[in-house]
Tab-separated table of C-alpha atoms in Angstrom:
chain	number	residue	atom	x	y	z
A	67	MET	CA	8.612	0.920	-17.081
A	68	SER	CA	7.297	1.133	-20.630
A	69	LYS	CA	3.617	1.187	-21.507
A	70	GLU	CA	4.115	-2.278	-22.974
A	71	ASN	CA	5.417	-3.574	-19.640
A	72	LEU	CA	2.524	-1.907	-17.836
A	73	SER	CA	0.054	-3.588	-20.166
A	74	LYS	CA	1.703	-6.989	-19.648
A	75	LEU	CA	1.603	-6.490	-15.884
A	76	LEU	CA	-2.067	-5.557	-16.024
A	77	VAL	CA	-2.845	-8.794	-17.870
A	78	GLN	CA	-0.835	-10.866	-15.391
A	79	LEU	CA	-2.499	-9.254	-12.383
A	80	LYS	CA	-5.925	-10.019	-13.811
A	81	LYS	CA	-4.852	-13.658	-14.201
A	82	ASN	CA	-3.945	-13.562	-10.517
A	83	ASN	CA	-7.531	-12.567	-9.644
A	84	PHE	CA	-6.779	-8.918	-8.828
A	85	GLU	CA	-9.118	-6.230	-10.153
A	86	VAL	CA	-6.853	-3.821	-11.994
A	87	PHE	CA	-7.156	-0.274	-13.318
A	88	LEU	CA	-4.588	1.727	-15.280
A	89	ALA	CA	-4.202	5.439	-14.504
A	90	SER	CA	-2.149	7.891	-16.550
A	91	ASP	CA	-1.245	10.010	-13.508
A	92	LEU	CA	-2.158	10.745	-9.890
A	93	ARG	CA	-5.227	12.782	-10.811
A	94	SER	CA	-6.506	9.970	-12.982
A	95	ALA	CA	-5.850	7.498	-10.158
A	96	LYS	CA	-8.073	9.536	-7.839
A	97	GLU	CA	-10.849	9.730	-10.440
A	98	ILE	CA	-10.686	5.985	-11.046
A	99	PHE	CA	-10.827	5.299	-7.329
A	100	GLU	CA	-13.868	7.531	-6.872
A	101	LYS	CA	-15.886	6.516	-9.944
A	102	GLU	CA	-14.851	2.916	-10.566
A	103	ILE	CA	-14.389	1.700	-6.997
A	104	LEU	CA	-15.793	3.948	-4.266
A	105	ASP	CA	-19.099	4.760	-5.978
A	106	LYS	CA	-19.744	1.084	-6.761
A	107	LEU	CA	-19.203	-0.354	-3.280
A	108	GLU	CA	-21.507	-0.280	-0.271
A	109	LEU	CA	-19.254	0.928	2.537
A	110	SER	CA	-19.701	2.033	6.110
A	111	THR	CA	-16.063	2.030	7.289
A	112	VAL	CA	-12.714	2.819	5.669
A	113	SER	CA	-9.110	3.049	6.822
A	114	TYR	CA	-5.557	3.051	5.496
A	115	ALA	CA	-1.896	2.264	6.050
A	116	ASP	CA	0.998	4.559	5.298
A	117	SER	CA	1.715	5.032	1.585
A	118	ILE	CA	3.283	8.040	-0.116
A	119	THR	CA	1.730	7.043	-3.430
A	120	MET	CA	-1.774	6.664	-2.029
A	121	LYS	CA	-1.573	9.923	-0.065
A	122	SER	CA	-0.299	11.782	-3.153
A	123	THR	CA	-3.557	11.077	-4.983
A	124	GLY	CA	-5.641	12.990	-2.434
A	125	VAL	CA	-8.059	10.109	-1.837
A	126	LEU	CA	-7.833	10.426	1.953
A	127	ASP	CA	-9.307	13.942	1.828
A	128	LEU	CA	-12.054	12.563	-0.389
A	129	LEU	CA	-12.892	9.872	2.154
A	130	ARG	CA	-12.717	12.200	5.159
A	131	ALA	CA	-15.378	14.358	3.504
A	132	LYS	CA	-17.826	11.444	3.262
A	133	THR	CA	-20.215	11.990	6.168
A	134	ASP	CA	-21.870	8.594	5.656
A	135	ILE	CA	-18.598	6.665	6.071
A	136	ASP	CA	-16.745	6.109	9.345
A	137	PHE	CA	-13.115	7.040	8.671
A	138	VAL	CA	-10.749	5.120	10.963
A	139	ASP	CA	-7.667	7.354	11.188
A	140	THR	CA	-4.621	5.246	12.011
A	141	PHE	CA	-2.129	8.132	12.099
A	142	ASP	CA	-3.962	10.873	14.000
A	143	PRO	CA	-1.153	12.939	15.630
A	144	GLU	CA	-3.509	13.800	18.488
A	145	ASN	CA	-3.556	10.132	19.502
A	146	SER	CA	-0.939	8.472	21.677
A	147	TRP	CA	1.109	5.597	20.260
A	148	ARG	CA	-1.128	3.094	22.070
A	149	GLU	CA	-4.253	4.769	20.688
A	150	GLN	CA	-2.791	4.631	17.180
A	151	ILE	CA	-2.116	0.912	17.599
A	152	ASN	CA	-5.705	0.364	18.713
A	153	GLN	CA	-6.923	2.235	15.650
A	154	ARG	CA	-4.749	0.043	13.430
A	155	LYS	CA	-6.296	-3.038	14.988
A	156	LYS	CA	-9.739	-1.583	14.314
A	157	ALA	CA	-8.686	-0.888	10.715
A	158	LEU	CA	-8.371	-4.630	10.105
A	159	THR	CA	-12.161	-4.925	10.312
A	160	VAL	CA	-13.195	-2.118	7.929
A	161	ASP	CA	-15.039	-2.451	4.630
A	162	LEU	CA	-12.300	-0.739	2.619
A	163	PHE	CA	-8.583	-0.438	3.315
A	164	LEU	CA	-6.160	1.689	1.270
A	165	THR	CA	-2.394	1.460	0.950
A	166	GLY	CA	0.460	0.913	-1.523
A	167	THR	CA	3.140	-1.714	-2.092
A	168	ASN	CA	6.938	-1.769	-1.825
A	169	ALA	CA	7.417	-3.811	-4.990
A	170	ILE	CA	5.476	-5.727	-7.621
A	171	THR	CA	7.003	-8.424	-9.818
A	172	GLU	CA	6.414	-9.117	-13.501
A	173	ALA	CA	4.580	-12.260	-12.361
A	174	GLY	CA	2.112	-10.066	-10.482
A	175	GLN	CA	3.348	-10.720	-6.947
A	176	LEU	CA	2.984	-8.016	-4.293
A	177	VAL	CA	6.013	-7.825	-1.996
A	178	ASN	CA	6.061	-5.798	1.231
A	179	LEU	CA	8.130	-5.354	4.375
A	180	ASP	CA	6.566	-3.903	7.544
A	181	MET	CA	7.603	-2.653	10.933
A	182	ILE	CA	4.555	-3.716	12.967
A	183	GLY	CA	2.655	-5.670	10.312
A	184	ASN	CA	-0.641	-3.793	10.153
A	185	ARG	CA	-0.366	-3.246	6.412
A	186	ILE	CA	0.570	-6.790	5.432
A	187	SER	CA	-2.053	-8.151	7.819
A	188	ALA	CA	-4.751	-6.146	6.046
A	189	LEU	CA	-3.534	-7.318	2.652
A	190	SER	CA	-3.943	-10.949	3.662
A	191	PHE	CA	-7.096	-10.932	5.778
A	192	GLY	CA	-9.585	-8.678	7.508
A	193	PRO	CA	-10.865	-5.737	5.467
A	194	ARG	CA	-13.610	-6.629	3.023
A	195	TYR	CA	-11.795	-4.836	0.188
A	196	VAL	CA	-8.255	-3.524	-0.245
A	197	VAL	CA	-7.158	-0.923	-2.795
A	198	LEU	CA	-3.491	-0.485	-3.688
A	199	PHE	CA	-2.043	2.537	-5.481
A	200	ILE	CA	1.151	1.537	-7.293
A	201	GLY	CA	3.537	3.756	-9.274
A	202	LYS	CA	5.370	2.253	-12.250
A	203	ASN	CA	8.715	2.557	-10.443
A	204	LYS	CA	7.663	-0.331	-8.179
A	205	LEU	CA	7.830	-2.935	-10.963
A	206	VAL	CA	10.747	-5.390	-10.737
A	207	ALA	CA	11.629	-8.569	-12.619
A	208	ASP	CA	11.254	-11.151	-9.866
A	209	LEU	CA	11.239	-11.796	-6.122
A	210	ASN	CA	15.008	-11.392	-5.741
A	211	GLU	CA	14.817	-7.973	-7.367
A	212	ALA	CA	11.850	-7.117	-5.144
A	213	PHE	CA	13.807	-7.970	-1.988
A	214	LYS	CA	16.755	-5.919	-3.281
A	215	ARG	CA	14.582	-2.941	-4.135
A	216	ILE	CA	12.984	-2.926	-0.709
A	217	LYS	CA	16.274	-3.242	1.168
A	218	THR	CA	18.094	-0.567	-0.856
A	219	ILE	CA	15.311	1.878	-1.788
A	220	SER	CA	11.941	1.534	-0.056
A	221	ALA	CA	13.042	0.744	3.496
A	222	PRO	CA	15.906	3.284	3.773
A	223	LEU	CA	13.798	6.093	2.280
A	224	ASN	CA	10.896	5.294	4.576
A	225	ALA	CA	13.266	5.202	7.547
A	226	LYS	CA	14.520	8.698	6.672
A	227	ARG	CA	10.972	9.979	7.140
A	228	HIS	CA	11.311	9.081	10.838
A	229	PRO	CA	14.594	10.622	12.049
A	230	ASP	CA	13.725	9.884	15.676
A	231	LEU	CA	14.333	6.167	15.037
A	232	LYS	CA	18.132	6.601	14.640
A	233	LEU	CA	18.717	3.721	12.218
A	234	PRO	CA	21.933	3.052	10.251
A	235	CYS	CA	20.074	2.772	6.926
A	236	GLN	CA	19.041	6.414	7.306
A	237	ILE	CA	22.699	7.348	6.880
A	238	THR	CA	23.982	4.785	4.374
A	239	GLY	CA	20.854	4.318	2.262
A	240	THR	CA	20.905	0.535	2.466
A	241	CYS	CA	19.826	-2.147	4.917
A	242	HIS	CA	22.326	-3.358	7.548
A	243	ASP	CA	20.106	-6.082	9.011
A	244	CYS	CA	20.529	-4.123	12.240
A	245	MET	CA	19.567	-5.203	15.749
A	246	ASN	CA	17.967	-1.863	16.590
A	247	PRO	CA	14.679	-2.473	18.465
A	248	GLN	CA	13.139	0.347	16.411
A	249	ARG	CA	14.040	-1.139	13.021
A	250	ILE	CA	11.271	-0.848	10.454
A	251	CYS	CA	12.098	-4.171	8.725
A	252	ASN	CA	10.437	-6.983	10.669
A	253	SER	CA	7.712	-8.797	8.714
A	254	TRP	CA	7.679	-9.848	5.046
A	255	SER	CA	4.641	-10.537	2.892
A	256	ILE	CA	4.264	-11.975	-0.615
A	257	ILE	CA	0.761	-11.901	-2.101
A	258	GLU	CA	0.564	-14.072	-5.225
A	259	LYS	CA	-3.175	-13.922	-5.883
A	260	SER	CA	-6.251	-12.152	-4.595
A	261	TYR	CA	-8.608	-14.275	-2.541
A	262	PRO	CA	-11.486	-13.936	-2.871
A	263	ARG	CA	-11.292	-12.841	-6.500
A	264	HIS	CA	-11.252	-9.032	-6.829
A	265	ARG	CA	-11.003	-8.491	-3.066
A	266	ILE	CA	-7.703	-6.716	-3.752
A	267	LYS	CA	-8.020	-3.934	-6.299
A	268	ILE	CA	-4.961	-2.324	-7.864
A	269	ILE	CA	-4.615	1.073	-9.513
A	270	LEU	CA	-1.421	1.065	-11.610
A	271	ILE	CA	-0.152	4.599	-12.151
A	272	ASP	CA	1.934	5.474	-15.215
A	273	GLU	CA	4.152	7.766	-13.147
A	274	GLU	CA	7.133	7.287	-10.874
A	275	VAL	CA	5.722	8.067	-7.455
A	276	GLY	CA	6.376	6.892	-3.913
A	277	TYR	CA	9.203	4.781	-2.544
């Protein structure tokens, strides 16, 4: 994605009522999050959904160090699967929720595909604010290209991070619309606009990062 395309996307996202920031790299994304978002919000609880891009910025360590904020950890390895699910339900009620997106269109639409739906649920309703960290490699022309990107890039690569699931896309690198009960592709979400205005905040990163 060129800087011109990034600038056009930023304008379109603002028209769609998202609050948008442009970061030159991951370090800049973390600084923007801390100074332009975190320091300006009154928060008592925060949580997150899985995102390689978001984790790569280091913002989770920043939040864990905040003694005045209750950090709801949805992926604590010490917790059982049922305990993790309960934490993810609790995360839908926090003041601030962090994650990424699978694809973003030139029209400023956020497109995601989930296994259990905790991420797309939080995008639509629940947390007071949501912050998305999005690398420039996530930009696609339209919804059809977004679906294609997710089925051939995002989903297979994410599946490979969980070898215990034993899914066909882990081998072939593309979706088979399988019937495996452990498939990670179950619920779609398309967010066209932020409601209320600026509830969803987006940090666009001028680097290729994440899936």
